[in-house]
Coordinates of C-alpha atoms and ligand atoms in Angstrom, one line a residue:
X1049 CA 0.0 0.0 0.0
X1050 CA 1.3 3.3 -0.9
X1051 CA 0.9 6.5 1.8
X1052 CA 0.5 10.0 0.4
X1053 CA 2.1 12.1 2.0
X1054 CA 1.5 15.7 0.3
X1055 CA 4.7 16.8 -1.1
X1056 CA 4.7 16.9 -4.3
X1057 CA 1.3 16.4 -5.1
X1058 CA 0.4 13.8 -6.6
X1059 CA 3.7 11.9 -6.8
X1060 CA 2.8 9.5 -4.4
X1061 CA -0.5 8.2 -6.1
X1062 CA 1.5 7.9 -9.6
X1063 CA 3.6 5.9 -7.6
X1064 CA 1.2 3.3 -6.3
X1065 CA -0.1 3.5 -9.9
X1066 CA 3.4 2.3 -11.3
X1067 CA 3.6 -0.2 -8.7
X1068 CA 0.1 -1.7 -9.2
X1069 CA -0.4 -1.0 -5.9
X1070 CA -3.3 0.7 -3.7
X1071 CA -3.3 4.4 -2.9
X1072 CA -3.8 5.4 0.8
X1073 CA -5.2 8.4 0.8
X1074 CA -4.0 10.9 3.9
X1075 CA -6.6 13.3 5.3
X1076 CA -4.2 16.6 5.8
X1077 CA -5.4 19.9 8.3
X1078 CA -2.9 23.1 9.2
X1079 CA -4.1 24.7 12.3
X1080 CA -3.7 28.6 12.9
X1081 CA -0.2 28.4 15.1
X1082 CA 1.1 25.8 12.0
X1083 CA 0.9 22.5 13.4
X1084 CA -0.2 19.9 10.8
X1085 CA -2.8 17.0 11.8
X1086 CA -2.7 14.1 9.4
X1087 CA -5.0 10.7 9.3
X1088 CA -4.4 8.0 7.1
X1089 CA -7.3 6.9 5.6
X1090 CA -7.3 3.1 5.6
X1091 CA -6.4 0.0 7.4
X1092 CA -2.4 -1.0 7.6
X1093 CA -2.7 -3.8 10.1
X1094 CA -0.2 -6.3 8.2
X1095 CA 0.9 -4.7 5.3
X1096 CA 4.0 -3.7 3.7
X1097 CA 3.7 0.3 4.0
X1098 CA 5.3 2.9 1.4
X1099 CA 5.0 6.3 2.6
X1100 CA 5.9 8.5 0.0
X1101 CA 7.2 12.3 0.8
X1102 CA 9.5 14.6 -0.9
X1103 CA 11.0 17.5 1.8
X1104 CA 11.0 19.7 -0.4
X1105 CA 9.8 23.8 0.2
X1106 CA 8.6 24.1 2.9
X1107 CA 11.0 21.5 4.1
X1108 CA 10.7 21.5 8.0
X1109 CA 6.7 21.1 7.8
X1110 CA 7.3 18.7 5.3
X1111 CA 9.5 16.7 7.5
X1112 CA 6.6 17.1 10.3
X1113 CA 4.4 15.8 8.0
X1114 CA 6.5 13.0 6.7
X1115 CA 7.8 11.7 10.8
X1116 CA 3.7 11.9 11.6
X1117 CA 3.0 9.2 8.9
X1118 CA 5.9 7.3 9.3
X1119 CA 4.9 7.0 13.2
X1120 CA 1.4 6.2 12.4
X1121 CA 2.1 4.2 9.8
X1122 CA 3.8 1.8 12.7
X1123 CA 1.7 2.4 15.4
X1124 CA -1.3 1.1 13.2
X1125 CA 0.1 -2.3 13.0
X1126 CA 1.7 -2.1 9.3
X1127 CA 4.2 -4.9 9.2
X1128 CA 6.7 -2.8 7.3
X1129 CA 7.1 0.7 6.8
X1130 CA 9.2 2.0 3.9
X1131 CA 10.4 5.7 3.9
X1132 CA 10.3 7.0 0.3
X1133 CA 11.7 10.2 0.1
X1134 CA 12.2 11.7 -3.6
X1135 CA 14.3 15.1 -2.6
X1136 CA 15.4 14.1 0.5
X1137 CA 16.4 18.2 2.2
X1138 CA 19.3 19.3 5.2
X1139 CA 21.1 16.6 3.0
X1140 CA 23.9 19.6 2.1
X1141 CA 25.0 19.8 5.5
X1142 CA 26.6 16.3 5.5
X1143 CA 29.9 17.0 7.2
X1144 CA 31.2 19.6 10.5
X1145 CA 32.7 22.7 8.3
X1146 CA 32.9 24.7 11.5
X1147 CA 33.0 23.5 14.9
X1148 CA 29.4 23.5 16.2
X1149 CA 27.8 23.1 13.3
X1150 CA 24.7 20.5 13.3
X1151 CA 24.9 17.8 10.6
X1152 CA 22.1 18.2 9.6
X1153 CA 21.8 15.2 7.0
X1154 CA 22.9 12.9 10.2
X1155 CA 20.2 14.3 12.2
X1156 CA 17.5 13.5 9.8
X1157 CA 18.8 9.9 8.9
X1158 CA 18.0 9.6 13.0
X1159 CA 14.6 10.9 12.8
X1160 CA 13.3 9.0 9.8
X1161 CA 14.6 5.8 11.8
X1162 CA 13.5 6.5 14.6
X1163 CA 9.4 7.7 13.4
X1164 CA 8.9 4.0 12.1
X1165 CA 10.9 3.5 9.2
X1166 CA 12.0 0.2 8.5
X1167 CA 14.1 1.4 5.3
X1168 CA 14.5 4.4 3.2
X1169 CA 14.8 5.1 -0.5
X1170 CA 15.6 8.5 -2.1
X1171 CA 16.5 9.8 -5.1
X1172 CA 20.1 11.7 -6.3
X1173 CA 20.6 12.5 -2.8
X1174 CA 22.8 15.3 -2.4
X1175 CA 26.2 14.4 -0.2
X1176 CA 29.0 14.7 -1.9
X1177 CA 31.3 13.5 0.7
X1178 CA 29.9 10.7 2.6
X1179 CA 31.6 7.6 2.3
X1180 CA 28.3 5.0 1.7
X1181 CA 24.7 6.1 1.7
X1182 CA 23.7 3.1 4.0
X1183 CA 26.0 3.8 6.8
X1184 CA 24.3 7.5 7.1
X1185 CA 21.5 6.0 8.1
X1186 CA 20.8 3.2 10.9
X1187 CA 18.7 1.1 8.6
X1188 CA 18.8 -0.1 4.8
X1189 CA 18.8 2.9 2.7
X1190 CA 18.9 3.5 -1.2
X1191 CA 20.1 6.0 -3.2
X1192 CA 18.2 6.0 -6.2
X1193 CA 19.1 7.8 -9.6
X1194 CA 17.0 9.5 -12.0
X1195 CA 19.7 10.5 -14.6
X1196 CA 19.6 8.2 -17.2
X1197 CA 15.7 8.6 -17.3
X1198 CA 16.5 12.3 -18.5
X1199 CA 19.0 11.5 -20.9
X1200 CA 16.2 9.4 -22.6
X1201 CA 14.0 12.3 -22.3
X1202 CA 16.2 14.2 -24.5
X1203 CA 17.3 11.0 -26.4
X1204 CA 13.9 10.1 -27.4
X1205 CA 12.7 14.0 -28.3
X1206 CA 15.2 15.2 -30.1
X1207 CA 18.2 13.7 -33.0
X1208 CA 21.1 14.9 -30.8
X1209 CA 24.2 15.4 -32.6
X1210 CA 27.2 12.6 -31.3
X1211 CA 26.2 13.6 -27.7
X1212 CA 28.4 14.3 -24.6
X1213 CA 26.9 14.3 -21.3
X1214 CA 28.3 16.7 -19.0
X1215 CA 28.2 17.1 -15.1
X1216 CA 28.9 20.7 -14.1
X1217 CA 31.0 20.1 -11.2
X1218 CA 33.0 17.0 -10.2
X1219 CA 30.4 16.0 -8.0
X1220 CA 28.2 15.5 -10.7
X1221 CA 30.5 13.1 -12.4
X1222 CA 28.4 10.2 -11.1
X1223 CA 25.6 11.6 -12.9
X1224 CA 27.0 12.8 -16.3
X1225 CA 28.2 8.9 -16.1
X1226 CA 24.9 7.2 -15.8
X1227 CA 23.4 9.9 -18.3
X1228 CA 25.8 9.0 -20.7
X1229 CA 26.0 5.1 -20.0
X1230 CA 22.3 5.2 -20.7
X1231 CA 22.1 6.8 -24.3
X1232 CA 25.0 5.5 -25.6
X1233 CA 27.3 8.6 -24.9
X1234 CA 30.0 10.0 -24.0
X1235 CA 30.6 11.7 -20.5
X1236 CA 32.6 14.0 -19.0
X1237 CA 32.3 16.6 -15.9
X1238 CA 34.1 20.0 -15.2
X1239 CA 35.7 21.3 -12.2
X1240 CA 33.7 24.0 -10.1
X1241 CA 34.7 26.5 -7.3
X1242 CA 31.9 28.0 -5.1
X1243 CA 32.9 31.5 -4.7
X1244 CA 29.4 32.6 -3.0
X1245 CA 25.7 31.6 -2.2
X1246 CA 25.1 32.3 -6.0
X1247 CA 28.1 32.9 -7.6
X1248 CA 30.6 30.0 -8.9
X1249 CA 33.7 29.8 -10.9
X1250 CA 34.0 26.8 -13.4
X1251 CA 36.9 25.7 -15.0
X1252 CA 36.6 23.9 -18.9
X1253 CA 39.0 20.7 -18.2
X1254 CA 40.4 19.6 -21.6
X1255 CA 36.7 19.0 -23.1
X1256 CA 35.9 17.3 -26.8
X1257 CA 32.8 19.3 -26.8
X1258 CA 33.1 21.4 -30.5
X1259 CA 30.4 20.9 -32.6
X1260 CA 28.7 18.2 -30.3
X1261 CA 25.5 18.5 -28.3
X1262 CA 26.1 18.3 -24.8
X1263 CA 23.6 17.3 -21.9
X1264 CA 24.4 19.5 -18.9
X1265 CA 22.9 17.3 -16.0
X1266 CA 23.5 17.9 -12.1
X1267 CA 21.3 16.7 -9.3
X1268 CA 19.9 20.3 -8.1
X1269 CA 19.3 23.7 -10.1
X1270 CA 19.4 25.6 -7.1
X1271 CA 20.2 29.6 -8.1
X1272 CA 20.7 28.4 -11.6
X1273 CA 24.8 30.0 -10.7
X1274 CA 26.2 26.8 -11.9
X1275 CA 24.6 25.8 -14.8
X1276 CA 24.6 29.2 -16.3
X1277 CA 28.7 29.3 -15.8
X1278 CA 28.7 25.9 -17.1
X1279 CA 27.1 27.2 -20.2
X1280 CA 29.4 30.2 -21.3
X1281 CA 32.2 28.3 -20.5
X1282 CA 30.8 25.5 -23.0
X1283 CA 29.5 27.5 -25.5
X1284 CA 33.2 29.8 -25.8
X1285 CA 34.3 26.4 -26.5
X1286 CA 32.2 26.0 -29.8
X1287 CA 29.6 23.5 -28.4
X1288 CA 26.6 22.6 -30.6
X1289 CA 23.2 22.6 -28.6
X1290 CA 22.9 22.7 -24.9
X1291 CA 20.4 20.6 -23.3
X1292 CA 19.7 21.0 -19.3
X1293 CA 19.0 18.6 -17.1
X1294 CA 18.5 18.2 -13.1
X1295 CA 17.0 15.5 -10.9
X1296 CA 15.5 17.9 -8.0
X1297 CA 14.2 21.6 -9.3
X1298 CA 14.8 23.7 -6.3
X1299 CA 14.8 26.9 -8.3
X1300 CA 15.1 29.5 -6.3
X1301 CA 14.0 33.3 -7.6
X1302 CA 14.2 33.8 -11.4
X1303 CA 17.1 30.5 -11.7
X1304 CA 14.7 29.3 -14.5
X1305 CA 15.1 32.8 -16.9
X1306 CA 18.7 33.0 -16.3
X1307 CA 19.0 29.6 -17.6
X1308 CA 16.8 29.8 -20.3
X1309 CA 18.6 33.0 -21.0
X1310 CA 21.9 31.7 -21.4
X1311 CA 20.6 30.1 -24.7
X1312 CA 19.8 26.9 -24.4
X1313 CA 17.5 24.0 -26.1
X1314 CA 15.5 22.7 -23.4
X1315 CA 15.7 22.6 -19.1
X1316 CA 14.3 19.5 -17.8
X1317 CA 13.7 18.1 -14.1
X1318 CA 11.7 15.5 -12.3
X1319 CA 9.2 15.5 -10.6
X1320 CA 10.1 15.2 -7.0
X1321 CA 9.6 18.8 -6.7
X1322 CA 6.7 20.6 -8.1
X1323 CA 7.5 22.8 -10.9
X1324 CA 7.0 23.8 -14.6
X1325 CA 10.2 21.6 -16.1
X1326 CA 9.0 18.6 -14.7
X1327 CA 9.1 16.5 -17.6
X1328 CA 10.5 12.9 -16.3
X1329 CA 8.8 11.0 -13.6
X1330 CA 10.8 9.2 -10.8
X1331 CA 7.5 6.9 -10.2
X1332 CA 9.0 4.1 -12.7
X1333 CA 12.4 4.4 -11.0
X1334 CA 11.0 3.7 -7.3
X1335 CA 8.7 1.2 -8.4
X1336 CA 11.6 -0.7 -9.9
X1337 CA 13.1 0.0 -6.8
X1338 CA 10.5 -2.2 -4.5
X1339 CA 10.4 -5.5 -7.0
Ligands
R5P1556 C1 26.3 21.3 -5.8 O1 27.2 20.6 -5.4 C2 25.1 20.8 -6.5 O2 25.3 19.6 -7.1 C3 24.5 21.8 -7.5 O3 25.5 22.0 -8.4 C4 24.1 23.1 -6.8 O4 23.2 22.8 -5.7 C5 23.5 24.0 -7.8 O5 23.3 25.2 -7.2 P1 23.1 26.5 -8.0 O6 21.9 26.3 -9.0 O7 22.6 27.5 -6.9 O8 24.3 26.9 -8.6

């Protein structure tokens, strides 16, 4: 049985659709000092639970919600409770920069064990530098990846011209990889330096990029900073067309326009954020995920 939690809309029940499975339905009320009340709206006594919530904007009521399910989930008898978490947030924070900080991607691993989860999935997590994704967390947890579903997207749509894919940053390496892997294609990443909240320097490694289409893929479009450096650096190197692609669509102010500004084919994202790029749905990837 799938849970639907609210975040994003109508993810969860395209889930349950993918998997063949029923939709749980979750009665959802704010009250006027911003606590949330949530009922689920069927019987779990036995079953094998999904609960399905991204933690995305607004991320700590999200989080509320997602813990209350999770715990009632449990405490009405399901036999096992699986935490599906699309865009999984305070997953940046996942190392002590300066002493006192809170990690905060540790401190929600604890709390989704500990409100009833029995495992977790989520999708192009953000951490960077974590060693293993299932030692973060106390139980067994997935990392799932949405990038070669958007490389079909553009695959499929368009007649791409001997096609590189491309990870802005070296972090996004294991991305441009399975984006590439997927179509057939080459792939390649550049090296980034984060000089401010919105403001990044990239630096073109020794790319084969002239004349060849080039899938720009990372696992957030936060400000839009990086991929709009990535794609003046690319196209002074006499790239063909640009094609953009992200798993989670943060987009924060006007990061759309400034990418789509910057002269580009098409921007693309999933849809474990609500938004107007949405184009690729993660619901076949966590289905495959459960059989
Ligand atoms: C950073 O390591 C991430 O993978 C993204 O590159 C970053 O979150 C994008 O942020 P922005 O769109 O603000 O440049």
């Amino acid at each position: 049985m799938v849970v639907g939690g609210s975040a994003p809309e109508g993810l969860a029940e395209k889930v349950a659709n993918e998997m063949g499975c029923e939709f749980v339905p979750v009665e959802k009320k704010s009250f006027p000092d911003g606590e949330i009340y949530v009922r689920i709206l069927d019987d779990l006594e036995g079953e094998e639970v999904a609960v399905v919530q991204s933690t995305c904007y607004p991320p700590n009521q999200n989080y509320m919600e997602l813990f209350l399910l999770l715990d009632a989930a449990k405490d009405l008898g399901a036999e096992k409770v699986s935490a599906v978490i699309p865009y999984l947030a305070y997953a940046r924070q996942d190392e002590r920069f300066e002493p006192g900080e809170a990690v905060s991607l540790n401190t929600v691993a604890k709390l989704i064990e500990s409100a009833g989860a029995d495992e977790v999935f989520m999708v192009d997590l953000h951490a960077h530098r974590i060693e293993s994704v299932p030692e973060t967390f106390g139980i067994p947890a997935r990392n799932l990846t949405a990038a070669p579903a958007l490389a079909e997207y553009f695959d499929d749509k368009y007649d791409l011209n001997n096609p590189v894919a491309l990870g802005p940053d070296g972090e996004a390496e294991q991305w441009s990889k399975k984006a590439g892997e997927a179509i057939g294609a080459d792939w390649d990443f550049m090296i980034k330096k984060r000089l401010g909240p919105e403001k990044v320097e990239i630096t073109p490694r020794e790319l084969d990029v002239e004349d060849r289409d080039v899938i720009l893929i990372d696992d957030i479009i936060s400000t839009g900073g990086t991929m709009v450096e990535a794609i003046q650096i690319l196209k002074n190197h006499g790239v063909g067309d640009i094609y953009v692609a992200c798993t989670h669509p943060v987009l924060s102010g006007n990061a759309l326009d400034k990418i789509k500004g910057a002269g580009v084919m098409e921007v693309i994202a999933t849809d474990t954020i609500e938004s107007e790029i949405g184009k690729v749905s993660v619901a076949p990837v966590i289905s495959e995920a459960f059989f």
